[in-house]
Amino acid sequence: MEQVYWNPTMETMPREQLRALQNERLRDVVRRVYEHVPFYRNKMQQLGITPNDIHGVEELHLLPFTEKQDLRNNYPFGLFAVPQSEIVRIHASSGTTGKPSVAGYTSGDVDRWAELMARAMYCANVGKSDIVQVAYGYGLFTGGLGAHYGAERVGASVIPMSGGNTVRQLMLMEDFGSTALCCTPSYALNLADAMEREGITLDRIRLKSGIFGAEPWTEDMRRRIEEKMGIDALNVYGLSEVMGPGVAMECMAKNGMHIWEDHFLPEVIGPDGKSLPYGEQGDLTFTTLTKHGMPLIRYRTHDLCTLTDEPCPCGRTHVRMGRVMGRTDDMLIIRGVNVFPSQIEHALLQVPGIEPHYHIVVDRVGTLDTIEVQVELSPSVMSDTVRDLETLERKIVNSLASHALIHASVKLCQPGTLPRSEGKAVRVTDRRHLQ
Amino acid sequence: MYVKQISVFIENTPGRLAHFTKLLGDNNIDLVSLSVADTTHFGILRGIVADYEKAVKLISENGYTVKLTDVLAVSVPDHPGGLAEVLETLSGHDIVVEYLYSFVRNAGDHALIIFRVDKLDEAEKVLTEAGVRLLSQDEVRGL
Ligand SMILES: [Zn+2]
């Protein structure tokens, strides 16, 4: 591919210039929400501020946060900043409880989203001559359509597969010669496992890039997917409230995801509600600068990560976010110890032959928290003797104790039996809340 | 002369074993020999089928973890002490029997027994030298 960047002017803009653009766009979005969204006008009035107080990013800390609960309270269209007639698309998140959170897009929003996913495609060396297999779910979930529009924007040939039907995915991947795959990392791993099972060797497929997101994953998992599929596996980030996939995208340096700062203003917030300097871990928070349908001010994602503005070898100037280390609201506190599913995943992957298909069940027996880690049994570690499988269980228990510092019981499970929703692995069931 | 045994991981939840055996039945796969080893958490179903390639494909496509293991199909004289003689031959050569189980049907005056041993080549050699008959994969296909 000749061109490295989809939008060189924006992607490599010097940071001072980028800051000036952000200042201008922040003033604009604050004015829009103040004028058109009663929720924000009320909040700002309570804080005693008006749009005139916000000159730029320096004053960002004066603005109120937006929580997911605020989206629920204004369900379904209460946070839209344009008349409904201007909305051309509605997406909704997969709320596990109660009502989903809704996002509305104007035609301009849809256009900008495609532009940002196009940048993401170029980050993964995916362009006009590529064949992109989109195995994210299409529908209310933003994954499918988000990747689809981006791939079309760069002129690639798009296969709108949607999720599921693994055997058919592999057949078309081979027959059509897909060169890029967009899906969740856990589904990519499922496909890689199925390739092994079906005896599809790497010389039969043309895949070179994977754009994986919508759930947290680890470096171990990246290595596995890359080895099994013979590709570069890159991390894409997004959430439907803020836009969908393409809020941030990793480049080939594979060292963090560039947040497209001409459209989103990121902050990392500490436990005291103050914005943290680059390098410190906290709650990732976004202000959307260019969204018209449903702009959000300082939206708390509750994804834990760090930001860095150190120069990237790829030449893009936009800050990078590290891997999401967990969610502040997904963090498990087990017998007083903080445990993130990603730590458990890391511990599992230290056991040879174990695949990162797992499910964590936390329960309370009497006053004591118990944790069971259910692990799918892959063919490579299957044995005909009970002794071997019990040894394997013990190895996993020991690895969890030494790498994640938790004392868990381990249960081996049949492949494909652990819960999944929209192709995303469901990692935790916390039965303590149900009692 | 080995035969291929299939070993399938079955979770210890109600109905799983029934579901699995129905899957084989619906696809006309007959288990000519079968044993289940279980713990409180899981079971391992081991068995011999006529067409193991077809069985493995079907089983893994339906989401079960399956493994193939080489075992000996031994034709043991069906009289008191017949099995003991075979076991003595093996233990006399320091060959450990991990497990054994018998076929559903007999072959005339001989019982057919599956032996899973630690030293497969050696077991085959000493049993053959002791005049014990081992069945081939083709013979198993014909059962
Ligand atoms: Zn970069």
Short mmCIF file of N, CA and C and ligand atoms in Angstrom, two decimals, chain A residues 251 258 312 314, ligand 1:
data_model
loop_
_atom_site.label_atom_id
_atom_site.label_comp_id
_atom_site.label_asym_id
_atom_site.label_seq_id
_atom_site.Cartn_x
_atom_site.Cartn_y
_atom_site.Cartn_z
N CYS A 251 -1.72 0.84 15.88
CA CYS A 251 -0.98 0.81 14.63
C CYS A 251 -0.06 -0.41 14.65
N HIS A 258 -4.11 4.49 19.21
CA HIS A 258 -4.22 5.93 19.01
C HIS A 258 -5.68 6.35 19.15
N CYS A 312 5.07 8.01 18.65
CA CYS A 312 4.93 6.63 18.18
C CYS A 312 5.73 6.47 16.89
N CYS A 314 5.07 5.10 14.29
CA CYS A 314 4.26 5.15 13.08
C CYS A 314 4.09 6.58 12.57
ZN ZN C 1 1.38 4.45 16.12
#
